PDB file of C-alpha atoms in Angstrom:
ATOM      1  CA  MET A   1     -12.257   0.031 -14.157  1.00 92.00           C
ATOM      2  CA  HIS A   2     -10.211  -1.740 -11.441  1.00 96.00           C
ATOM      3  CA  ILE A   3      -7.460   0.148  -9.659  1.00 97.00           C
ATOM      4  CA  VAL A   4      -5.390  -1.026  -7.011  1.00 97.00           C
ATOM      5  CA  VAL A   5      -3.862   1.214  -4.574  1.00 97.00           C
ATOM      6  CA  CYS A   6      -0.717  -0.133  -2.503  1.00 96.00           C
ATOM      7  CA  ILE A   7      -0.453   1.790   0.751  1.00 95.00           C
ATOM      8  CA  LYS A   8       1.683   1.433   3.924  1.00 93.00           C
ATOM      9  CA  GLN A   9       1.001   1.783   7.661  1.00 89.00           C
ATOM     10  CA  VAL A  10       4.133   3.784   8.830  1.00 87.00           C
ATOM     11  CA  PRO A  11       5.058   5.297  12.449  1.00 80.00           C
ATOM     12  CA  ASP A  12       3.954   9.094  12.688  1.00 75.00           C
ATOM     13  CA  SER A  13       7.537  10.307  12.035  1.00 66.00           C
ATOM     14  CA  ALA A  14       6.697  13.407  14.355  1.00 62.00           C
ATOM     15  CA  GLN A  15       6.713  11.183  17.330  1.00 65.00           C
ATOM     16  CA  ILE A  16       9.501   8.550  16.453  1.00 67.00           C
ATOM     17  CA  ARG A  17      12.038   7.935  19.291  1.00 68.00           C
ATOM     18  CA  VAL A  18      15.315   6.063  19.224  1.00 67.00           C
ATOM     19  CA  HIS A  19      16.146   3.765  21.857  1.00 64.00           C
ATOM     20  CA  PRO A  20      19.482   5.153  23.676  1.00 66.00           C
ATOM     21  CA  VAL A  21      20.948   1.827  24.055  1.00 64.00           C
ATOM     22  CA  THR A  22      19.762  -0.449  21.277  1.00 55.00           C
ATOM     23  CA  ASN A  23      19.553   2.523  18.613  1.00 56.00           C
ATOM     24  CA  THR A  24      16.505   1.067  17.245  1.00 57.00           C
ATOM     25  CA  ILE A  25      13.213   2.857  16.785  1.00 62.00           C
ATOM     26  CA  MET A  26      10.943   2.513  19.509  1.00 64.00           C
ATOM     27  CA  ARG A  27       7.603   1.769  18.248  1.00 62.00           C
ATOM     28  CA  GLN A  28       5.677   1.011  21.552  1.00 65.00           C
ATOM     29  CA  GLY A  29       3.062   3.832  22.201  1.00 67.00           C
ATOM     30  CA  VAL A  30       3.839   5.659  18.587  1.00 72.00           C
ATOM     31  CA  PRO A  31       0.708   6.122  16.898  1.00 79.00           C
ATOM     32  CA  THR A  32       0.929   4.890  13.182  1.00 85.00           C
ATOM     33  CA  ILE A  33      -0.653   6.583  10.190  1.00 88.00           C
ATOM     34  CA  ILE A  34      -1.093   5.857   6.428  1.00 91.00           C
ATOM     35  CA  ASN A  35       1.935   7.010   4.484  1.00 90.00           C
ATOM     36  CA  PRO A  36       1.323  10.408   3.379  1.00 91.00           C
ATOM     37  CA  PHE A  37       2.480  10.164  -0.017  1.00 92.00           C
ATOM     38  CA  ASP A  38      -0.016   7.036  -0.515  1.00 94.00           C
ATOM     39  CA  LEU A  39      -2.726   9.324   0.368  1.00 95.00           C
ATOM     40  CA  PHE A  40      -2.343  11.257  -2.975  1.00 95.00           C
ATOM     41  CA  SER A  41      -2.083   8.030  -4.720  1.00 95.00           C
ATOM     42  CA  LEU A  42      -5.517   6.795  -3.082  1.00 96.00           C
ATOM     43  CA  GLU A  43      -7.169  10.197  -3.977  1.00 96.00           C
ATOM     44  CA  GLU A  44      -6.239  10.217  -7.619  1.00 95.00           C
ATOM     45  CA  ALA A  45      -7.449   6.431  -7.648  1.00 96.00           C
ATOM     46  CA  LEU A  46     -11.076   7.656  -6.362  1.00 96.00           C
ATOM     47  CA  ARG A  47     -11.120  10.459  -8.826  1.00 96.00           C
ATOM     48  CA  MET A  48     -10.501   7.867 -11.421  1.00 96.00           C
ATOM     49  CA  ARG A  49     -13.111   5.351 -10.276  1.00 96.00           C
ATOM     50  CA  ASP A  50     -15.565   8.397  -9.970  1.00 95.00           C
ATOM     51  CA  THR A  51     -15.053   9.637 -13.448  1.00 95.00           C
ATOM     52  CA  HIS A  52     -15.087   6.397 -15.282  1.00 95.00           C
ATOM     53  CA  GLY A  53     -16.659   3.743 -12.983  1.00 94.00           C
ATOM     54  CA  GLY A  54     -15.166   0.657 -11.496  1.00 95.00           C
ATOM     55  CA  GLU A  55     -13.448  -0.312  -8.361  1.00 96.00           C
ATOM     56  CA  VAL A  56     -10.822   0.802  -5.862  1.00 97.00           C
ATOM     57  CA  THR A  57      -9.188  -1.928  -3.859  1.00 97.00           C
ATOM     58  CA  VAL A  58      -6.304  -0.926  -1.226  1.00 97.00           C
ATOM     59  CA  LEU A  59      -3.632  -3.363  -0.516  1.00 97.00           C
ATOM     60  CA  THR A  60      -1.030  -3.241   2.313  1.00 95.00           C
ATOM     61  CA  MET A  61       1.360  -5.529   3.814  1.00 94.00           C
ATOM     62  CA  GLY A  62       2.129  -5.661   7.448  1.00 90.00           C
ATOM     63  CA  PRO A  63       1.008  -7.159  10.973  1.00 89.00           C
ATOM     64  CA  PRO A  64      -2.740  -7.461  11.756  1.00 91.00           C
ATOM     65  CA  MET A  65      -2.792  -4.028  12.855  1.00 90.00           C
ATOM     66  CA  ALA A  66      -2.188  -2.635   9.709  1.00 91.00           C
ATOM     67  CA  SER A  67      -5.995  -3.431   8.786  1.00 93.00           C
ATOM     68  CA  GLU A  68      -6.697  -0.178  10.778  1.00 92.00           C
ATOM     69  CA  SER A  69      -5.024   1.804   7.773  1.00 94.00           C
ATOM     70  CA  LEU A  70      -6.995  -0.482   5.493  1.00 95.00           C
ATOM     71  CA  ARG A  71     -10.406   0.587   7.238  1.00 95.00           C
ATOM     72  CA  LYS A  72      -9.071   4.131   7.196  1.00 94.00           C
ATOM     73  CA  ALA A  73      -8.771   4.016   3.355  1.00 95.00           C
ATOM     74  CA  LEU A  74     -12.196   2.476   3.269  1.00 96.00           C
ATOM     75  CA  THR A  75     -13.560   5.716   4.981  1.00 95.00           C
ATOM     76  CA  PHE A  76     -12.416   7.842   2.215  1.00 95.00           C
ATOM     77  CA  GLY A  77     -14.353   5.840  -0.220  1.00 94.00           C
ATOM     78  CA  ALA A  78     -12.185   2.957  -1.388  1.00 95.00           C
ATOM     79  CA  ASP A  79     -14.379  -0.303  -2.116  1.00 94.00           C
ATOM     80  CA  ARG A  80     -12.326  -2.989  -0.511  1.00 95.00           C
ATOM     81  CA  GLY A  81      -9.308  -3.435   1.712  1.00 96.00           C
ATOM     82  CA  VAL A  82      -6.697  -6.508   1.560  1.00 96.00           C
ATOM     83  CA  LEU A  83      -4.114  -6.946   4.119  1.00 96.00           C
ATOM     84  CA  LEU A  84      -1.277  -9.405   3.340  1.00 95.00           C
ATOM     85  CA  THR A  85       0.205 -10.719   6.839  1.00 94.00           C
ATOM     86  CA  ASP A  86       2.166 -13.580   7.690  1.00 93.00           C
ATOM     87  CA  ARG A  87       5.171 -14.004  10.080  1.00 91.00           C
ATOM     88  CA  PHE A  88       7.087 -14.919   6.924  1.00 90.00           C
ATOM     89  CA  PHE A  89       7.135 -11.331   5.638  1.00 89.00           C
ATOM     90  CA  ALA A  90       8.665 -10.236   8.965  1.00 86.00           C
ATOM     91  CA  GLY A  91      12.004  -7.870   8.298  1.00 83.00           C
ATOM     92  CA  SER A  92      11.340  -7.701   4.479  1.00 87.00           C
ATOM     93  CA  ASP A  93      13.354  -5.162   2.411  1.00 88.00           C
ATOM     94  CA  THR A  94      12.126  -3.526  -0.682  1.00 90.00           C
ATOM     95  CA  LEU A  95      13.115  -6.585  -2.792  1.00 93.00           C
ATOM     96  CA  ALA A  96      10.968  -9.022  -0.629  1.00 93.00           C
ATOM     97  CA  THR A  97       8.126  -6.661  -0.137  1.00 93.00           C
ATOM     98  CA  SER A  98       7.603  -5.987  -3.994  1.00 94.00           C
ATOM     99  CA  PHE A  99       7.748  -9.694  -4.415  1.00 95.00           C
ATOM    100  CA  ALA A 100       4.986 -10.458  -1.940  1.00 95.00           C
ATOM    101  CA  LEU A 101       2.977  -7.493  -3.019  1.00 96.00           C
ATOM    102  CA  SER A 102       3.248  -8.509  -6.631  1.00 96.00           C
ATOM    103  CA  ALA A 103       1.728 -12.047  -5.675  1.00 95.00           C
ATOM    104  CA  ALA A 104      -1.105 -10.527  -3.963  1.00 96.00           C
ATOM    105  CA  ILE A 105      -1.966  -8.114  -6.937  1.00 96.00           C
ATOM    106  CA  GLU A 106      -1.927 -11.151  -9.346  1.00 96.00           C
ATOM    107  CA  LYS A 107      -4.406 -12.886  -6.555  1.00 96.00           C
ATOM    108  CA  ILE A 108      -6.490  -9.667  -6.515  1.00 96.00           C
ATOM    109  CA  GLY A 109      -6.601  -9.988 -10.217  1.00 95.00           C
ATOM    110  CA  LYS A 110      -8.055 -13.566 -10.426  1.00 95.00           C
ATOM    111  CA  VAL A 111     -10.415 -12.757  -7.367  1.00 95.00           C
ATOM    112  CA  TYR A 112     -11.705  -9.256  -8.328  1.00 95.00           C
ATOM    113  CA  GLY A 113     -10.640  -8.602 -11.746  1.00 94.00           C
ATOM    114  CA  LYS A 114      -7.397  -7.891 -13.059  1.00 94.00           C
ATOM    115  CA  ALA A 115      -6.055  -4.111 -12.272  1.00 95.00           C
ATOM    116  CA  ASP A 116      -6.239  -1.477 -15.004  1.00 95.00           C
ATOM    117  CA  VAL A 117      -3.998   0.662 -13.044  1.00 96.00           C
ATOM    118  CA  ILE A 118      -1.805   0.222  -9.942  1.00 97.00           C
ATOM    119  CA  PHE A 119      -1.014   3.201  -7.943  1.00 96.00           C
ATOM    120  CA  ALA A 120       1.597   3.870  -5.079  1.00 94.00           C
ATOM    121  CA  GLY A 121       2.998   6.796  -3.147  1.00 90.00           C
ATOM    122  CA  LYS A 122       6.210   8.122  -4.610  1.00 90.00           C
ATOM    123  CA  GLN A 123       7.978   6.486  -1.145  1.00 88.00           C
ATOM    124  CA  THR A 124       7.448   5.696   2.276  1.00 87.00           C
ATOM    125  CA  ILE A 125       8.343   8.109   5.049  1.00 82.00           C
ATOM    126  CA  ASP A 126      10.085   5.522   6.989  1.00 80.00           C
ATOM    127  CA  GLY A 127      12.303   4.056   4.572  1.00 77.00           C
ATOM    128  CA  ASP A 128      12.585   6.781   1.854  1.00 81.00           C
ATOM    129  CA  THR A 129      13.659   4.256  -0.868  1.00 88.00           C
ATOM    130  CA  ALA A 130      10.970   4.804  -3.596  1.00 87.00           C
ATOM    131  CA  GLN A 131      12.016   1.370  -4.763  1.00 90.00           C
ATOM    132  CA  VAL A 132       8.737  -0.831  -4.121  1.00 93.00           C
ATOM    133  CA  GLY A 133       6.471   0.777  -6.740  1.00 92.00           C
ATOM    134  CA  PRO A 134       8.905   0.236  -9.639  1.00 93.00           C
ATOM    135  CA  GLY A 135       9.929  -3.344  -8.060  1.00 94.00           C
ATOM    136  CA  ILE A 136       6.201  -4.241  -8.387  1.00 95.00           C
ATOM    137  CA  ALA A 137       6.160  -2.767 -12.093  1.00 95.00           C
ATOM    138  CA  LYS A 138       9.359  -4.796 -12.896  1.00 95.00           C
ATOM    139  CA  ARG A 139       7.874  -8.002 -11.273  1.00 95.00           C
ATOM    140  CA  LEU A 140       4.383  -7.935 -13.125  1.00 95.00           C
ATOM    141  CA  ASP A 141       5.893  -6.640 -16.213  1.00 95.00           C
ATOM    142  CA  LEU A 142       4.279  -3.429 -16.388  1.00 95.00           C
ATOM    143  CA  LEU A 143       5.095   0.059 -17.494  1.00 94.00           C
ATOM    144  CA  GLN A 144       5.725   2.494 -14.978  1.00 94.00           C
ATOM    145  CA  LEU A 145       5.209   6.190 -14.543  1.00 95.00           C
ATOM    146  CA  THR A 146       7.021   7.643 -11.447  1.00 94.00           C
ATOM    147  CA  TYR A 147       6.977  11.182  -9.982  1.00 93.00           C
ATOM    148  CA  VAL A 148       3.601  11.830 -11.614  1.00 94.00           C
ATOM    149  CA  ALA A 149       2.101  15.213 -10.740  1.00 93.00           C
ATOM    150  CA  LYS A 150      -0.867  15.258 -12.691  1.00 93.00           C
ATOM    151  CA  ILE A 151      -3.085  12.585 -14.352  1.00 95.00           C
ATOM    152  CA  ALA A 152      -3.782  14.413 -17.641  1.00 94.00           C
ATOM    153  CA  ALA A 153      -6.352  12.123 -19.022  1.00 94.00           C
ATOM    154  CA  VAL A 154      -7.593   8.361 -19.270  1.00 94.00           C
ATOM    155  CA  ASP A 155      -8.920   6.594 -22.036  1.00 94.00           C
ATOM    156  CA  PRO A 156     -10.413   3.199 -20.758  1.00 92.00           C
ATOM    157  CA  SER A 157     -11.853   2.402 -24.067  1.00 93.00           C
ATOM    158  CA  GLY A 158      -8.764   2.948 -25.584  1.00 93.00           C
ATOM    159  CA  ARG A 159      -6.639   1.711 -23.073  1.00 95.00           C
ATOM    160  CA  GLU A 160      -4.404   4.834 -22.689  1.00 95.00           C
ATOM    161  CA  ILE A 161      -3.442   6.972 -19.940  1.00 96.00           C
ATOM    162  CA  THR A 162      -1.447  10.437 -20.404  1.00 96.00           C
ATOM    163  CA  VAL A 163       0.424  11.921 -17.144  1.00 95.00           C
ATOM    164  CA  GLU A 164       2.489  14.795 -16.563  1.00 94.00           C
ATOM    165  CA  ARG A 165       5.717  13.899 -14.817  1.00 93.00           C
ATOM    166  CA  ARG A 166       8.088  15.865 -12.899  1.00 90.00           C
ATOM    167  CA  ALA A 167      11.756  15.973 -14.175  1.00 86.00           C
ATOM    168  CA  GLU A 168      14.938  17.952 -14.045  1.00 84.00           C
ATOM    169  CA  GLY A 169      14.700  20.932 -15.874  1.00 82.00           C
ATOM    170  CA  GLY A 170      10.634  20.710 -16.419  1.00 87.00           C
ATOM    171  CA  THR A 171       7.705  18.476 -17.056  1.00 91.00           C
ATOM    172  CA  GLN A 172       7.335  15.502 -19.189  1.00 92.00           C
ATOM    173  CA  VAL A 173       4.133  14.714 -20.734  1.00 95.00           C
ATOM    174  CA  LEU A 174       3.929  10.606 -21.200  1.00 94.00           C
ATOM    175  CA  GLN A 175       1.285   8.556 -22.622  1.00 94.00           C
ATOM    176  CA  THR A 176       1.189   4.851 -22.324  1.00 94.00           C
ATOM    177  CA  ARG A 177      -0.938   2.060 -22.462  1.00 95.00           C
ATOM    178  CA  LEU A 178      -2.898   0.148 -19.651  1.00 95.00           C
ATOM    179  CA  PRO A 179      -2.455  -1.644 -17.417  1.00 95.00           C
ATOM    180  CA  CYS A 180       0.372   0.412 -15.698  1.00 95.00           C
ATOM    181  CA  LEU A 181       1.738   1.278 -12.568  1.00 97.00           C
ATOM    182  CA  VAL A 182       1.758   5.088 -11.193  1.00 96.00           C
ATOM    183  CA  THR A 183       3.486   6.431  -8.498  1.00 95.00           C
ATOM    184  CA  MET A 184       2.395   9.976  -7.472  1.00 93.00           C
ATOM    185  CA  LEU A 185       4.109  13.043  -5.905  1.00 91.00           C
ATOM    186  CA  GLU A 186       3.163  14.971  -3.031  1.00 90.00           C
ATOM    187  CA  GLY A 187       0.836  17.879  -3.639  1.00 88.00           C
ATOM    188  CA  SER A 188      -0.627  16.316  -6.621  1.00 89.00           C
ATOM    189  CA  ASN A 189      -4.242  16.669  -4.939  1.00 91.00           C
ATOM    190  CA  GLU A 190      -5.952  16.876  -1.790  1.00 91.00           C
ATOM    191  CA  ILE A 191      -7.237  13.805  -0.221  1.00 91.00           C
ATOM    192  CA  ARG A 192     -11.312  14.164   0.274  1.00 91.00           C
ATOM    193  CA  ARG A 193     -13.365  14.208   3.575  1.00 89.00           C
ATOM    194  CA  GLY A 194     -15.043  10.686   3.746  1.00 87.00           C
ATOM    195  CA  THR A 195     -18.792  10.770   4.216  1.00 90.00           C
ATOM    196  CA  LEU A 196     -21.071   9.515   6.803  1.00 92.00           C
ATOM    197  CA  ASN A 197     -22.226   6.608   4.943  1.00 93.00           C
ATOM    198  CA  ASP A 198     -18.649   5.496   3.881  1.00 91.00           C
ATOM    199  CA  ALA A 199     -17.470   5.796   7.569  1.00 93.00           C
ATOM    200  CA  LEU A 200     -20.524   3.542   8.779  1.00 94.00           C
ATOM    201  CA  ARG A 201     -19.699   1.170   5.827  1.00 93.00           C
ATOM    202  CA  ALA A 202     -16.032   1.085   6.948  1.00 93.00           C
ATOM    203  CA  ALA A 203     -16.833   0.215  10.515  1.00 92.00           C
ATOM    204  CA  ARG A 204     -18.848  -2.819   9.193  1.00 92.00           C
ATOM    205  CA  ALA A 205     -16.454  -3.910   6.434  1.00 92.00           C
ATOM    206  CA  GLU A 206     -14.792  -7.084   6.619  1.00 92.00           C
ATOM    207  CA  ILE A 207     -11.167  -6.673   5.613  1.00 95.00           C
ATOM    208  CA  VAL A 208      -9.758  -9.516   3.096  1.00 95.00           C
ATOM    209  CA  THR A 209      -6.829 -10.993   5.072  1.00 96.00           C
ATOM    210  CA  TRP A 210      -4.406 -13.334   3.361  1.00 95.00           C
ATOM    211  CA  ASN A 211      -1.323 -14.966   4.398  1.00 94.00           C
ATOM    212  CA  ALA A 212       1.441 -16.115   2.057  1.00 93.00           C
ATOM    213  CA  ALA A 213      -0.205 -19.451   1.039  1.00 93.00           C
ATOM    214  CA  ASP A 214      -3.562 -17.462   0.367  1.00 93.00           C
ATOM    215  CA  ALA A 215      -1.804 -14.907  -1.972  1.00 93.00           C
ATOM    216  CA  GLY A 216      -0.273 -18.144  -3.762  1.00 92.00           C
ATOM    217  CA  ILE A 217       3.224 -17.491  -2.530  1.00 93.00           C
ATOM    218  CA  GLU A 218       5.046 -20.884  -2.680  1.00 90.00           C
ATOM    219  CA  ASP A 219       8.837 -19.942  -2.605  1.00 90.00           C
ATOM    220  CA  LEU A 220       9.073 -18.626   1.077  1.00 91.00           C
ATOM    221  CA  THR A 221      12.782 -17.918   0.656  1.00 91.00           C
ATOM    222  CA  LYS A 222      11.894 -14.684  -1.283  1.00 91.00           C
ATOM    223  CA  CYS A 223      10.062 -13.259   1.584  1.00 90.00           C
ATOM    224  CA  GLY A 224      10.881 -11.711   4.963  1.00 88.00           C
ATOM    225  CA  LEU A 225      14.584 -11.580   6.168  1.00 86.00           C
ATOM    226  CA  ARG A 226      15.511 -14.795   4.042  1.00 87.00           C
ATOM    227  CA  GLY A 227      14.566 -12.998   0.877  1.00 88.00           C
ATOM    228  CA  SER A 228      16.040  -9.626   1.518  1.00 88.00           C
ATOM    229  CA  PRO A 229      19.590  -8.899   0.577  1.00 89.00           C
ATOM    230  CA  THR A 230      19.599  -5.585   2.472  1.00 84.00           C
ATOM    231  CA  VAL A 231      19.543  -5.499   6.209  1.00 75.00           C
ATOM    232  CA  VAL A 232      19.314  -2.304   8.348  1.00 73.00           C
ATOM    233  CA  LYS A 233      22.623  -2.430  10.641  1.00 76.00           C
ATOM    234  CA  ARG A 234      21.731   0.474  12.919  1.00 72.00           C
ATOM    235  CA  VAL A 235      19.223   3.133  13.629  1.00 70.00           C
ATOM    236  CA  PHE A 236      20.336   6.224  15.225  1.00 68.00           C
ATOM    237  CA  ALA A 237      19.586   9.977  15.998  1.00 67.00           C
ATOM    238  CA  PRO A 238      22.066  12.491  14.549  1.00 73.00           C
ATOM    239  CA  THR A 239      24.541  13.970  17.240  1.00 78.00           C
ATOM    240  CA  ALA A 240      23.855  17.343  17.974  1.00 78.00           C
ATOM    241  CA  ARG A 241      26.609  19.822  17.180  1.00 79.00           C
ATOM    242  CA  GLN A 242      28.362  21.542  19.778  1.00 80.00           C
ATOM    243  CA  GLU A 243      28.903  24.477  17.708  1.00 77.00           C
ATOM    244  CA  LYS A 244      26.179  27.123  17.692  1.00 77.00           C
ATOM    245  CA  ALA A 245      24.842  29.088  14.708  1.00 75.00           C
ATOM    246  CA  THR A 246      26.025  32.670  14.080  1.00 71.00           C
ATOM    247  CA  ILE A 247      23.749  35.080  13.408  1.00 70.00           C
ATOM    248  CA  ILE A 248      25.190  37.865  10.798  1.00 67.00           C
ATOM    249  CA  GLY A 249      23.538  41.171  11.521  1.00 63.00           C
ATOM    250  CA  GLU A 250      22.545  43.399   8.945  1.00 60.00           C
ATOM    251  CA  ALA A 251      25.384  45.251   6.938  1.00 56.00           C
ATOM    252  CA  GLY A 252      23.546  47.513   5.141  1.00 63.00           C
ATOM    253  CA  ASP A 253      20.329  48.254   3.350  1.00 70.00           C
ATOM    254  CA  ASN A 254      20.297  46.718   0.010  1.00 76.00           C
ATOM    255  CA  ALA A 255      21.372  43.164  -1.553  1.00 79.00           C
ATOM    256  CA  ARG A 256      24.935  43.979  -2.191  1.00 81.00           C
ATOM    257  CA  ASP A 257      25.987  45.164   1.084  1.00 78.00           C
ATOM    258  CA  LEU A 258      24.407  42.223   2.682  1.00 79.00           C
ATOM    259  CA  ALA A 259      25.976  40.122   0.303  1.00 81.00           C
ATOM    260  CA  ASP A 260      29.326  41.655   0.906  1.00 80.00           C
ATOM    261  CA  GLY A 261      28.895  41.416   4.822  1.00 80.00           C
ATOM    262  CA  LEU A 262      28.046  37.787   4.553  1.00 82.00           C
ATOM    263  CA  ILE A 263      31.404  37.204   2.516  1.00 83.00           C
ATOM    264  CA  THR A 264      33.586  38.961   4.636  1.00 83.00           C
ATOM    265  CA  THR A 265      32.196  36.846   7.492  1.00 83.00           C
ATOM    266  CA  LEU A 266      33.031  33.581   5.621  1.00 83.00           C
ATOM    267  CA  PHE A 267      36.426  34.698   4.865  1.00 85.00           C
ATOM    268  CA  ALA A 268      37.327  35.992   8.239  1.00 85.00           C
ATOM    269  CA  ARG A 269      35.916  32.408   9.613  1.00 82.00           C
ATOM    270  CA  LYS A 270      37.704  30.228   6.876  1.00 84.00           C
ATOM    271  CA  PRO A 271      41.023  32.320   5.901  1.00 86.00           C
ATOM    272  CA  ALA A 272      41.841  29.491   3.324  1.00 86.00           C
ATOM    273  CA  LEU A 273      38.672  29.888   1.263  1.00 84.00           C
ATOM    274  CA  GLU A 274      39.462  33.298  -0.226  1.00 81.00           C
ATOM    275  CA  PRO A 275      42.700  32.537  -1.961  1.00 82.00           C
ATOM    276  CA  ALA A 276      41.538  28.976  -3.095  1.00 82.00           C
ATOM    277  CA  LEU A 277      38.711  30.707  -4.743  1.00 81.00           C
ATOM    278  CA  VAL A 278      40.954  33.308  -6.220  1.00 80.00           C
ATOM    279  CA  ALA A 279      43.353  30.778  -7.523  1.00 81.00           C
ATOM    280  CA  SER A 280      40.417  28.932  -9.323  1.00 78.00           C
ATOM    281  CA  GLY A 281      39.184  31.815 -10.932  1.00 73.00           C
ATOM    282  CA  CYS A 282      35.954  32.146  -9.047  1.00 68.00           C
ATOM    283  CA  ALA A 283      36.952  35.326  -7.125  1.00 59.00           C
ATOM    284  CA  ALA A 284      38.914  38.274  -7.741  1.00 55.00           C
TER     285      ALA A 284
END
C-alpha cells in the first residue's frame, strides 16, 4: 500500500503572542511543531503500513523551514517527506491550500505510486477550519471519512476499509472502497517513539522539495492570495473581563441544597430571570 499523510507545521499555540499594535501573530521566536491532530493520522498510517506493507509519504506545504516537520515525521518511521514550497503559495486560505496539495498528491502518485489512503488530521490548531482534508477529497474525487476514531479493518486485496466515525448521538461504522481520504480524531492512538535507526535515517534523508511548476500547477491564479476568496482581517487577543468571578460557598451537604443555593444567587443577581422562567413554564 502507498499511504500519503498531509501534515502542517504550526506555531506552538502555548507560546503564540499577538502584536499590540498591528494585531497580527508574532511568529519571531515562537517554536513550531507538527500540528498535533496530524500526529494521530501519521501514527495510523504507520500502523497500516506495518500491518499490510507498503510506504508512507508525508506531505506538507509551507516555507522552506517546514522541512523540519517532515524530518521529524521521518524519525517516527515515515518513508519519505515531500515539501511543497513556493512564493506563489503565500497567503493561501483553505481553498488555495487544498488546490495545491491535491496537485502535489497527483504528482506523488505519478512518481511514487498512486495513494491508496490519504490521511489528514481533523483540523489544525492555527486555523481550526477542518476544511483542507475534505477539500482535497473533493478535488481528487475521493470518498471521505471524516472524524474517524478508529480504523476497524483494511482489506488491501478487496480494496475496502472499515472505520468507526464519531457522530452526534453515537458512533457510525462505515465501509467504503479504496482509495479514500481519512481525517483522524484526537486520542485515536498514541504516536510511537522513533527508533535510533529512524532518527539516523531522518538526519541523512533528502527532503523532496517541489515548487509550483514541479507539482504540475499551471494555473497560479488558484494559489496564494490570488486564489484565496477569504482573507483574515485581524488577529487579536480577547479583551480581559473587568468583572471578576464570584465564588459561591457551600449551601449544604447534598446536591439539592447546593443547587438551591446556586439558583438563589442567580436570581438575586439577575432579578428578571425568575419571572421570565415562570412565564415560560420552565419554573414554578
